[in-house]
């Protein structure tokens, strides 16, 4: 069944589909394709990326703390995460007696689903985009907000004081970071005139000076930095890791999770780190464009797409590595500091960026002759 | 192999939309019903979330991509978080609160009947245009081609024909915001 779907997705079956009507045929093909692509993506792209990110985190943490980190399983310890995953599969998944069972089991699924669904709009190359949604960027923000709901579900269902405290912190953090995250993502949308991530990426061809970072200078540069910080808060990474805060809350919202259900939270966190970094790189860092004038990925066929995919993965991994670097550099903020930072600094600055970008598009760009 | 694939695609094309629609509609109805009858208030809240998400899927099936995504952002990302705040801060409610008395039935009906009537009136008066079907009939989208979506059209309408209701709603929200801030600060001093 699965290979069948794969073949349908890659080979295409337009020719021999005796569909009753145009809509039915298109629908059939797109659903079969969509299923096939999501299987390919989940098996071949997202899981290895997340496993690699976990390995990278452990090795980088080791380097930053002047120790070695996992280096025994496979070359340079690359298979360590896989081995840990197998170990976790064999562990019992405990459920506390007083826990809310249906919600307790549903929570990791919701978190996992939201992290993986965001990959649907991440373009990998000029011709390799899972979907070309017109509302792509909004889709990322919408599906990303589902993740917080899953986390709240987990903390509430655990019936544990640490978990509940973590949950309340998540809920407070969500309302604080979500607005600057959305507004800073609107800045490139405004300057590009589309919400389609693939189209925004395609506008950044040529040299690195054409990247979204420099559009409506300095609005997009500031928006990129804000988006990155708000994304850190979204991912509950240091310095915004209050919901898990190991030194205060044991493990926060996932204190009661063990075995495979814990590792699903873990995998989803790294998958989300990668995809948010990937989206940021497509909005501001050229996505699959190389940034070298003359090396145009779009005209190189399959090899261009492969190069593009490597560019997206490389840029996203670079941002992921910066997130890891920040984790060992900055101390954790207090709850009130997070609120103040998001509401009193990120929000006004992101609004100012939006206003400047609007002024750029409506006033400055026409004056400069439409080349901005 | 190719024959089987063709059959599979054809079957998906014929029954897929109907199966998906009835599946999602069933999910919406079931989760809405469970949100009403659930014994625990947190179950109600999360069931409501499933309902909102399902409604967004129905919007997407009707070709309203912008509305579908906005539904998820506003209801799941915003309203749901606020409801969860309420649930977290009120703790587990006492049993009496959830018992149904004659008064609550009358109050509920007073709200539900007009809303239901308005919804039925609106649903009956709408000629449901299936955008995807119309577009497919006009020009079948090429593989990998981009769909312009509905966002630009909605934006134009909001800033031209519907400018007054749009601005009026924002003033209403501002009033609510100022009122909430005043109440949170403890009223008049």
Coordinates of C-alpha atoms in Angstrom, one line a residue:
Chain A
X1 CA 0.0 0.0 0.0
X2 CA 2.7 2.5 1.0
X3 CA 5.0 1.9 -2.0
X4 CA 1.9 2.2 -4.2
X5 CA 1.1 5.6 -2.8
X6 CA 4.7 6.7 -3.1
X7 CA 4.7 5.7 -6.8
X8 CA 1.5 7.6 -7.4
X9 CA 2.9 10.7 -5.8
X10 CA 6.2 10.7 -7.6
X11 CA 5.3 9.2 -11.0
X12 CA 1.9 10.9 -11.4
X13 CA -1.1 9.1 -12.9
X14 CA -2.8 11.8 -14.9
X15 CA -2.8 9.8 -18.1
X16 CA -4.6 6.6 -17.0
X17 CA -7.1 8.0 -14.5
X18 CA -10.5 7.3 -15.9
X19 CA -12.1 9.9 -13.6
X20 CA -15.8 10.9 -14.0
X21 CA -15.0 14.6 -14.1
X22 CA -12.3 17.1 -14.0
X23 CA -12.7 18.0 -10.3
X24 CA -12.9 14.3 -9.3
X25 CA -9.7 13.5 -11.2
X26 CA -7.8 16.4 -9.8
X27 CA -9.1 15.7 -6.3
X28 CA -8.1 12.0 -6.5
X29 CA -4.6 12.8 -7.8
X30 CA -4.0 15.6 -5.3
X31 CA -5.2 13.5 -2.3
X32 CA -3.1 10.4 -3.4
X33 CA -0.1 12.8 -4.0
X34 CA -0.7 14.6 -0.7
X35 CA -0.8 11.3 1.2
X36 CA 2.3 10.0 -0.5
X37 CA 4.3 13.2 0.1
X38 CA 3.4 13.4 3.7
X39 CA 4.5 9.8 4.2
X40 CA 7.8 10.5 2.3
X41 CA 8.3 13.7 4.3
X42 CA 7.6 12.1 7.7
X43 CA 9.8 9.1 7.0
X44 CA 12.7 10.5 5.0
X45 CA 12.9 14.1 5.9
X46 CA 11.4 15.2 9.2
X47 CA 12.4 12.4 11.5
X48 CA 16.1 12.3 10.3
X49 CA 16.2 16.1 10.6
X50 CA 14.9 16.0 14.1
X51 CA 17.2 13.1 15.1
X52 CA 20.1 15.0 13.6
X53 CA 19.1 18.2 15.5
X54 CA 19.0 16.3 18.8
X55 CA 22.5 14.9 18.1
X56 CA 23.7 18.3 17.2
X57 CA 22.3 19.8 20.4
X58 CA 24.1 17.2 22.5
X59 CA 27.4 17.5 20.7
X60 CA 27.3 21.3 20.7
X61 CA 26.3 21.4 24.4
X62 CA 29.3 19.1 25.0
X63 CA 31.7 21.4 23.1
X64 CA 30.4 24.5 24.8
X65 CA 30.9 22.9 28.2
X66 CA 34.3 21.6 27.5
X67 CA 33.2 17.9 27.4
X68 CA 32.9 15.4 24.6
X69 CA 29.2 14.5 24.4
X70 CA 27.9 11.2 22.8
X71 CA 30.5 9.9 20.4
X72 CA 30.3 6.1 20.6
X73 CA 27.2 4.9 18.7
X74 CA 27.9 5.2 15.0
X75 CA 30.4 7.7 13.4
X76 CA 30.8 10.7 15.8
X77 CA 27.8 9.3 17.8
X78 CA 25.4 10.1 15.0
X79 CA 23.2 7.0 15.8
X80 CA 23.0 7.8 19.5
X81 CA 19.5 9.3 19.2
X82 CA 18.3 6.3 17.3
X83 CA 19.6 4.0 20.0
X84 CA 17.9 6.2 22.6
X85 CA 14.7 6.0 20.7
X86 CA 14.8 2.2 20.5
X87 CA 15.5 2.2 24.3
X88 CA 12.5 4.5 25.0
X89 CA 10.3 2.2 22.8
X90 CA 11.0 -0.6 25.2
X91 CA 10.1 1.5 28.3
X92 CA 6.8 1.4 30.0
X93 CA 4.6 4.4 29.3
X94 CA 3.3 5.2 32.8
X95 CA 0.1 7.1 33.4
X96 CA -0.5 8.6 36.8
X97 CA -3.6 7.1 38.6
X98 CA -5.4 10.4 38.9
X99 CA -4.5 11.6 35.4
X100 CA -7.1 12.4 32.9
X101 CA -6.4 9.5 30.6
X102 CA -8.0 10.5 27.2
X103 CA -6.4 14.0 27.4
X104 CA -3.1 12.5 28.7
X105 CA -2.8 10.3 25.6
X106 CA -4.1 12.8 23.1
X107 CA -1.6 15.6 24.1
X108 CA 1.6 14.2 22.5
X109 CA -0.4 13.4 19.4
X110 CA -1.6 17.0 19.1
X111 CA 1.9 18.4 19.7
X112 CA 3.5 16.0 17.2
X113 CA 0.8 16.7 14.6
X114 CA 1.2 20.5 14.8
X115 CA 5.0 20.3 14.5
X116 CA 4.9 18.0 11.5
X117 CA 2.0 19.8 9.7
X118 CA 4.1 23.0 9.5
X119 CA 6.4 21.2 7.1
X120 CA 3.5 21.3 4.5
X121 CA 4.5 24.8 3.5
X122 CA 8.3 24.7 3.7
X123 CA 9.6 24.9 0.2
X124 CA 12.8 22.8 -0.5
X125 CA 13.5 23.9 -4.0
X126 CA 12.1 25.9 -7.0
X127 CA 10.0 22.8 -8.0
X128 CA 10.0 21.0 -4.7
X129 CA 7.3 22.4 -2.4
X130 CA 5.0 20.0 -0.6
X131 CA 2.1 22.5 -1.2
X132 CA 1.9 25.9 -2.7
X133 CA -0.7 27.4 -0.3
X134 CA -1.7 30.9 -1.0
X135 CA -2.0 31.5 2.8
X136 CA 1.1 29.5 3.6
X137 CA 2.6 31.8 6.2
X138 CA -0.7 32.2 8.1
X139 CA -1.0 28.4 8.0
X140 CA 2.4 28.1 9.8
X141 CA 1.2 30.5 12.5
X142 CA -2.2 28.8 12.9
X143 CA -0.9 25.3 13.1
X144 CA 1.9 26.4 15.3
X145 CA -0.6 27.7 17.8
X146 CA -2.1 24.2 18.1
X147 CA 1.1 23.1 19.6
X148 CA 0.5 25.3 22.7
X149 CA -2.9 23.7 23.1
X150 CA -1.3 20.2 23.1
X151 CA 1.2 21.3 25.8
X152 CA -1.6 22.8 27.9
X153 CA -3.5 19.5 27.5
X154 CA -0.5 17.6 28.7
X155 CA 0.1 19.7 31.7
X156 CA -3.5 19.8 32.7
X157 CA -4.2 16.1 32.2
X158 CA -1.1 15.0 34.2
X159 CA -2.7 16.2 37.5
X160 CA 0.7 17.2 38.8
X161 CA 1.5 20.5 40.5
X162 CA 4.7 21.0 38.5
X163 CA 2.9 20.2 35.3
X164 CA 0.1 22.6 36.1
X165 CA 2.5 25.4 36.9
X166 CA 4.3 24.8 33.6
X167 CA 0.9 24.9 31.9
X168 CA 0.0 28.2 33.3
X169 CA 3.3 29.6 32.2
X170 CA 2.7 28.3 28.7
X171 CA -0.7 29.9 28.5
X172 CA 0.7 33.2 29.7
X173 CA 3.7 33.0 27.3
X174 CA 1.5 32.2 24.3
X175 CA -0.6 35.3 24.6
X176 CA 2.7 37.3 25.0
X177 CA 4.8 36.0 22.1
X178 CA 2.1 35.1 19.5
X179 CA 1.3 38.7 18.6
X180 CA 5.0 39.9 17.9
X181 CA 5.6 36.5 16.1
X182 CA 2.6 37.1 13.8
X183 CA 3.3 40.8 13.2
X184 CA 7.0 40.3 12.5
X185 CA 6.1 37.6 10.0
X186 CA 3.7 40.1 8.3
X187 CA 6.6 42.5 7.5
X188 CA 8.0 40.3 4.6
X189 CA 4.5 39.5 3.6
X190 CA 3.8 43.2 3.2
X191 CA 7.0 43.9 1.3
X192 CA 6.6 40.9 -1.0
X193 CA 2.9 41.2 -1.5
X194 CA 2.1 37.5 -1.0
X195 CA 1.7 35.0 1.8
X196 CA 2.9 32.1 -0.3
X197 CA 6.2 31.0 1.2
X198 CA 7.4 29.6 -2.1
X199 CA 6.7 32.9 -4.0
X200 CA 8.4 35.0 -1.3
X201 CA 11.5 32.7 -1.6
X202 CA 11.5 32.9 -5.4
X203 CA 11.7 36.8 -5.1
X204 CA 15.1 36.5 -3.4
X205 CA 17.1 35.2 -6.3
X206 CA 20.5 36.5 -7.4
X207 CA 23.0 37.8 -4.8
X208 CA 22.7 37.7 -1.1
X209 CA 21.9 41.4 -1.2
X210 CA 18.5 40.5 -2.7
X211 CA 17.5 38.5 0.3
X212 CA 14.4 39.4 2.3
X213 CA 16.7 40.6 5.1
X214 CA 17.5 43.8 3.2
X215 CA 13.9 44.6 2.0
X216 CA 12.5 47.9 3.2
X217 CA 15.7 48.4 5.2
X218 CA 15.8 48.1 8.2
X219 CA 12.2 46.9 8.8
X220 CA 12.9 43.3 7.6
X221 CA 16.2 43.0 9.4
X222 CA 14.6 43.9 12.7
X223 CA 11.5 41.7 11.9
X224 CA 13.8 38.8 11.3
X225 CA 15.5 39.2 14.7
X226 CA 12.1 39.6 16.4
X227 CA 10.7 36.6 14.6
X228 CA 13.7 34.5 15.8
X229 CA 13.2 35.6 19.4
X230 CA 9.4 35.1 19.3
X231 CA 10.0 31.7 17.7
X232 CA 12.4 30.8 20.6
X233 CA 9.5 31.7 23.0
X234 CA 7.2 29.6 20.9
X235 CA 9.6 26.6 21.0
X236 CA 10.0 27.0 24.8
X237 CA 13.7 27.1 24.3
X238 CA 16.1 29.0 26.6
X239 CA 16.0 31.8 27.6
X240 CA 12.2 31.3 27.4
X241 CA 12.1 27.7 28.8
X242 CA 10.0 28.7 31.8
X243 CA 7.3 26.0 31.0
X244 CA 9.9 23.2 31.5
X245 CA 12.4 25.0 33.8
X246 CA 14.3 21.9 35.0
X247 CA 15.6 23.7 38.1
X248 CA 12.2 24.9 39.3
X249 CA 9.5 22.6 37.9
X250 CA 11.3 19.2 37.5
X251 CA 10.3 19.0 33.8
X252 CA 7.3 21.3 33.7
X253 CA 4.4 20.2 31.5
X254 CA 6.0 16.8 30.6
X255 CA 7.0 15.8 34.1
X256 CA 4.6 12.8 34.1
X257 CA 5.4 11.6 30.6
X258 CA 7.7 8.6 30.2
X259 CA 8.8 6.2 27.5
X260 CA 7.6 6.8 23.9
X261 CA 5.1 9.5 24.8
X262 CA 8.0 11.6 26.3
X263 CA 10.1 11.0 23.2
X264 CA 7.3 12.2 21.0
X265 CA 7.3 15.5 22.8
X266 CA 11.1 15.6 22.4
X267 CA 11.0 14.7 18.7
X268 CA 8.2 17.3 18.1
X269 CA 10.3 20.0 19.8
X270 CA 13.2 19.5 17.5
X271 CA 11.0 19.0 14.4
X272 CA 9.4 22.4 15.2
X273 CA 12.8 24.0 15.8
X274 CA 13.9 23.0 12.4
X275 CA 10.7 24.0 10.5
X276 CA 10.5 27.4 12.2
X277 CA 14.1 28.0 11.3
X278 CA 13.4 26.8 7.8
X279 CA 10.5 29.2 7.4
X280 CA 12.6 32.1 8.8
X281 CA 15.3 31.2 6.3
X282 CA 12.8 31.2 3.4
X283 CA 11.3 34.6 4.4
X284 CA 14.6 36.4 5.1
X285 CA 17.6 34.3 4.2
X286 CA 16.8 33.4 0.6
X287 CA 15.5 29.9 1.3
X288 CA 16.7 27.7 -1.5
X289 CA 18.6 30.5 -3.2
X290 CA 22.3 30.3 -3.0
X291 CA 22.9 34.0 -2.6
X292 CA 25.8 33.9 -5.1
X293 CA 25.0 35.9 -8.3
X294 CA 25.0 33.6 -11.3
X295 CA 24.3 30.4 -9.4
X296 CA 20.6 30.3 -10.1
X297 CA 19.0 27.2 -8.6
X298 CA 15.8 27.7 -10.5
X299 CA 17.3 26.8 -13.9
X300 CA 19.3 23.7 -12.9
X301 CA 16.6 20.9 -12.9
X302 CA 16.9 18.2 -10.4
X303 CA 20.4 19.1 -9.3
X304 CA 19.2 22.7 -8.7
X305 CA 16.4 21.4 -6.5
X306 CA 18.8 19.2 -4.6
X307 CA 21.2 22.1 -4.1
X308 CA 18.2 24.2 -3.0
X309 CA 17.1 21.6 -0.5
X310 CA 20.7 21.5 0.8
X311 CA 20.6 25.4 1.1
X312 CA 17.3 25.3 3.0
X313 CA 18.5 22.6 5.3
X314 CA 21.9 24.3 5.9
X315 CA 20.4 27.7 6.7
X316 CA 17.8 26.2 8.9
X317 CA 20.4 24.1 10.8
X318 CA 22.5 27.2 11.2
X319 CA 19.6 29.0 12.9
X320 CA 19.0 25.8 15.0
X321 CA 22.6 25.9 16.1
X322 CA 22.2 29.6 17.1
X323 CA 19.3 28.5 19.2
X324 CA 21.5 25.9 20.9
X325 CA 24.3 28.5 21.4
X326 CA 21.8 30.9 23.0
X327 CA 20.7 28.1 25.4
X328 CA 24.1 27.9 26.9
X329 CA 24.7 31.6 26.8
X330 CA 21.7 33.3 28.3
X331 CA 20.1 32.7 31.8
X332 CA 16.4 31.9 32.0
X333 CA 14.1 34.9 32.2
X334 CA 11.6 35.3 35.0
X335 CA 7.9 35.1 34.1
X336 CA 7.4 38.8 34.5
X337 CA 10.5 39.6 32.4
X338 CA 9.1 37.4 29.5
X339 CA 5.8 39.3 29.7
X340 CA 7.5 42.7 29.8
X341 CA 9.9 41.8 27.0
X342 CA 7.1 40.5 24.7
X343 CA 4.5 43.1 25.4
X344 CA 6.5 46.2 26.0
X345 CA 9.4 45.7 23.6
X346 CA 8.8 43.1 20.9
X347 CA 5.2 44.3 20.2
X348 CA 5.9 48.0 19.7
X349 CA 9.1 47.3 17.7
X350 CA 7.3 44.9 15.5
X351 CA 4.5 47.4 14.9
X352 CA 7.0 50.0 14.0
X353 CA 8.6 47.6 11.5
X354 CA 5.2 47.0 10.0
X355 CA 4.4 50.7 9.7
X356 CA 7.8 51.4 8.1
X357 CA 7.3 48.5 5.7
X358 CA 3.9 49.9 4.8
X359 CA 5.4 53.3 4.2
X360 CA 8.2 51.7 2.2
X361 CA 5.7 49.9 -0.1
X362 CA 3.3 52.8 -0.5
X363 CA 5.6 55.8 -0.6
X364 CA 9.4 55.1 -0.8
X365 CA 9.3 52.3 -3.3
X366 CA 7.3 54.2 -5.9
X367 CA 9.7 57.1 -5.5
X368 CA 12.7 54.9 -6.1
X369 CA 11.2 53.5 -9.2
X370 CA 9.7 50.2 -7.9
X371 CA 13.0 48.5 -7.2
X372 CA 13.2 47.7 -3.6
Chain B
X1 CA 0.3 -1.8 -11.1
X2 CA -0.7 1.2 -13.3
X3 CA -4.2 -0.3 -13.6
X4 CA -4.5 -0.5 -9.8
X5 CA -3.2 3.0 -9.4
X6 CA -5.7 4.3 -11.9
X7 CA -8.5 2.5 -10.0
X8 CA -7.3 3.9 -6.7
X9 CA -7.1 7.4 -8.0
X10 CA -10.6 7.2 -9.6
X11 CA -12.1 5.8 -6.4
X12 CA -10.4 8.6 -4.4
X13 CA -11.8 11.1 -6.9
X14 CA -15.3 9.8 -6.8
X15 CA -15.8 9.1 -3.1
X16 CA -12.9 11.1 -1.5
X17 CA -14.6 14.5 -1.2
X18 CA -17.8 13.0 0.1
X19 CA -16.0 10.7 2.6
X20 CA -13.9 13.6 3.8
X21 CA -16.8 16.0 4.1
X22 CA -19.0 13.6 6.0
X23 CA -16.1 12.5 8.2
X24 CA -15.3 16.1 9.2
X25 CA -18.9 17.1 9.5
X26 CA -19.4 14.1 11.8
X27 CA -16.4 15.2 13.9
X28 CA -17.7 18.7 14.2
X29 CA -21.2 17.6 15.3
X30 CA -19.8 15.0 17.7
X31 CA -17.3 17.3 19.3
X32 CA -19.9 20.1 19.6
X33 CA -22.3 17.7 21.2
X34 CA -19.6 16.4 23.6
X35 CA -18.6 20.0 24.5
X36 CA -22.2 20.4 25.8
X37 CA -22.7 17.2 27.6
X38 CA -19.1 16.5 29.0
X39 CA -18.9 16.1 32.7
X40 CA -15.6 17.8 33.1
X41 CA -15.2 21.4 32.0
X42 CA -11.7 20.8 30.6
X43 CA -13.1 18.1 28.3
X44 CA -15.7 20.6 27.1
X45 CA -13.0 23.1 26.3
X46 CA -10.8 20.7 24.3
X47 CA -13.8 19.2 22.6
X48 CA -14.7 22.7 21.5
X49 CA -11.2 23.0 20.1
X50 CA -11.7 19.9 17.9
X51 CA -15.0 21.5 16.8
X52 CA -13.4 24.8 15.8
X53 CA -10.6 22.9 13.9
X54 CA -13.2 20.8 12.1
X55 CA -15.1 23.9 11.1
X56 CA -11.9 25.3 9.7
X57 CA -11.5 22.2 7.6
X58 CA -15.0 22.7 6.2
X59 CA -14.1 26.2 5.2
X60 CA -11.1 24.9 3.5
X61 CA -13.2 22.4 1.6
X62 CA -15.5 25.2 0.4
X63 CA -12.4 27.0 -1.1
X64 CA -12.1 29.7 1.6
X65 CA -8.5 29.2 2.4
X66 CA -8.1 32.6 4.2
X67 CA -11.2 32.1 6.4
X68 CA -10.1 28.5 7.3
X69 CA -6.6 29.6 8.5
X70 CA -8.0 32.7 10.3
X71 CA -10.5 30.4 12.0
X72 CA -7.7 28.3 13.4
X73 CA -5.6 31.4 14.4
X74 CA -8.5 33.3 16.1
X75 CA -10.4 30.4 17.7
X76 CA -7.8 27.8 18.4
X77 CA -4.8 30.2 19.0
X78 CA -6.7 33.0 20.7
X79 CA -10.2 32.1 22.1
X80 CA -9.1 28.6 23.2
X81 CA -6.1 29.9 25.1
X82 CA -8.5 32.4 26.9
X83 CA -11.0 29.6 27.7
X84 CA -8.1 27.5 29.0
X85 CA -7.1 30.4 31.2
X86 CA -10.6 30.5 32.6
X87 CA -10.5 26.7 33.2
X88 CA -7.1 26.9 34.9
X89 CA -8.1 29.8 37.1
X90 CA -11.5 28.5 38.2
X91 CA -10.2 25.1 39.2
X92 CA -12.6 22.1 39.0
X93 CA -16.1 23.4 39.2
X94 CA -18.5 22.0 41.8
X95 CA -21.1 19.5 40.6
X96 CA -24.1 21.7 41.3
X97 CA -22.9 24.2 38.7
X98 CA -23.3 21.7 35.9
X99 CA -26.8 20.5 36.9
X100 CA -29.5 21.6 34.5
X101 CA -32.5 23.4 36.0
X102 CA -35.6 24.8 34.4
X103 CA -34.1 28.3 34.6
X104 CA -30.9 27.4 32.8
X105 CA -33.0 25.6 30.1
X106 CA -35.1 28.7 29.5
X107 CA -32.1 31.0 29.5
X108 CA -30.3 28.7 27.1
X109 CA -33.2 28.5 24.8
X110 CA -33.6 32.3 24.8
X111 CA -30.1 32.5 23.3
X112 CA -30.0 29.4 21.3
X113 CA -33.3 29.7 19.4
X114 CA -32.6 33.2 17.8
X115 CA -29.0 32.2 16.9
X116 CA -30.2 28.9 15.3
X117 CA -33.0 30.8 13.4
X118 CA -30.4 33.3 12.1
X119 CA -28.0 30.6 11.1
X120 CA -30.8 28.6 9.3
X121 CA -32.0 31.7 7.6
X122 CA -28.4 32.5 6.4
X123 CA -27.7 29.0 5.3
X124 CA -31.0 28.7 3.4
X125 CA -30.4 32.0 1.7
X126 CA -26.9 31.3 0.5
X127 CA -26.2 29.8 -2.9
X128 CA -23.2 27.7 -2.0
X129 CA -20.6 28.4 -4.7
X130 CA -18.0 25.7 -4.8
X131 CA -15.0 27.8 -5.8
X132 CA -12.7 24.8 -6.5
X133 CA -15.3 23.3 -8.8
X134 CA -15.9 26.6 -10.7
X135 CA -12.1 27.2 -11.0
X136 CA -11.5 23.6 -12.2
X137 CA -14.3 24.0 -14.8
X138 CA -12.8 27.2 -16.1
X139 CA -9.2 26.1 -16.2
X140 CA -7.8 22.9 -14.7
X141 CA -4.8 23.9 -12.5
X142 CA -1.5 22.8 -13.8
X143 CA 0.6 20.6 -11.6
X144 CA 2.7 22.8 -9.3
X145 CA 0.8 25.9 -10.4
X146 CA -0.1 28.4 -7.7
X147 CA -3.6 29.1 -6.6
X148 CA -4.1 32.8 -6.0
X149 CA -6.4 32.2 -3.0
X150 CA -9.0 34.5 -1.6
X151 CA -6.9 36.8 0.6
X152 CA -6.4 39.7 -1.9
X153 CA -10.1 39.8 -2.7
X154 CA -11.1 39.8 1.0
X155 CA -8.6 42.6 1.7
X156 CA -10.0 44.7 -1.2
X157 CA -13.6 44.2 0.0
X158 CA -12.7 45.0 3.6
X159 CA -11.1 48.3 2.6
X160 CA -13.8 49.4 0.1
X161 CA -17.4 48.0 0.3
X162 CA -17.2 46.9 3.9
X163 CA -14.9 49.6 5.3
X164 CA -17.5 50.9 7.8
X165 CA -18.4 47.5 9.5
X166 CA -14.7 46.6 9.5
X167 CA -13.7 49.9 11.3
X168 CA -16.8 49.7 13.5
X169 CA -15.8 46.3 14.7
X170 CA -12.3 47.5 15.6
X171 CA -13.8 50.4 17.6
X172 CA -15.9 47.9 19.4
X173 CA -12.9 45.8 20.2
X174 CA -11.0 48.9 21.4
X175 CA -13.9 49.7 23.8
X176 CA -13.9 46.2 25.1
X177 CA -10.1 46.4 25.6
X178 CA -10.2 49.7 27.5
X179 CA -13.1 48.4 29.6
X180 CA -11.3 45.2 30.5
X181 CA -8.2 47.2 31.5
X182 CA -10.3 49.4 33.7
X183 CA -12.0 46.5 35.3
X184 CA -8.7 44.7 35.9
X185 CA -7.3 47.8 37.7
X186 CA -10.2 47.6 40.2
X187 CA -12.6 50.2 38.8
X188 CA -12.9 53.8 39.9
X189 CA -10.5 55.0 42.5

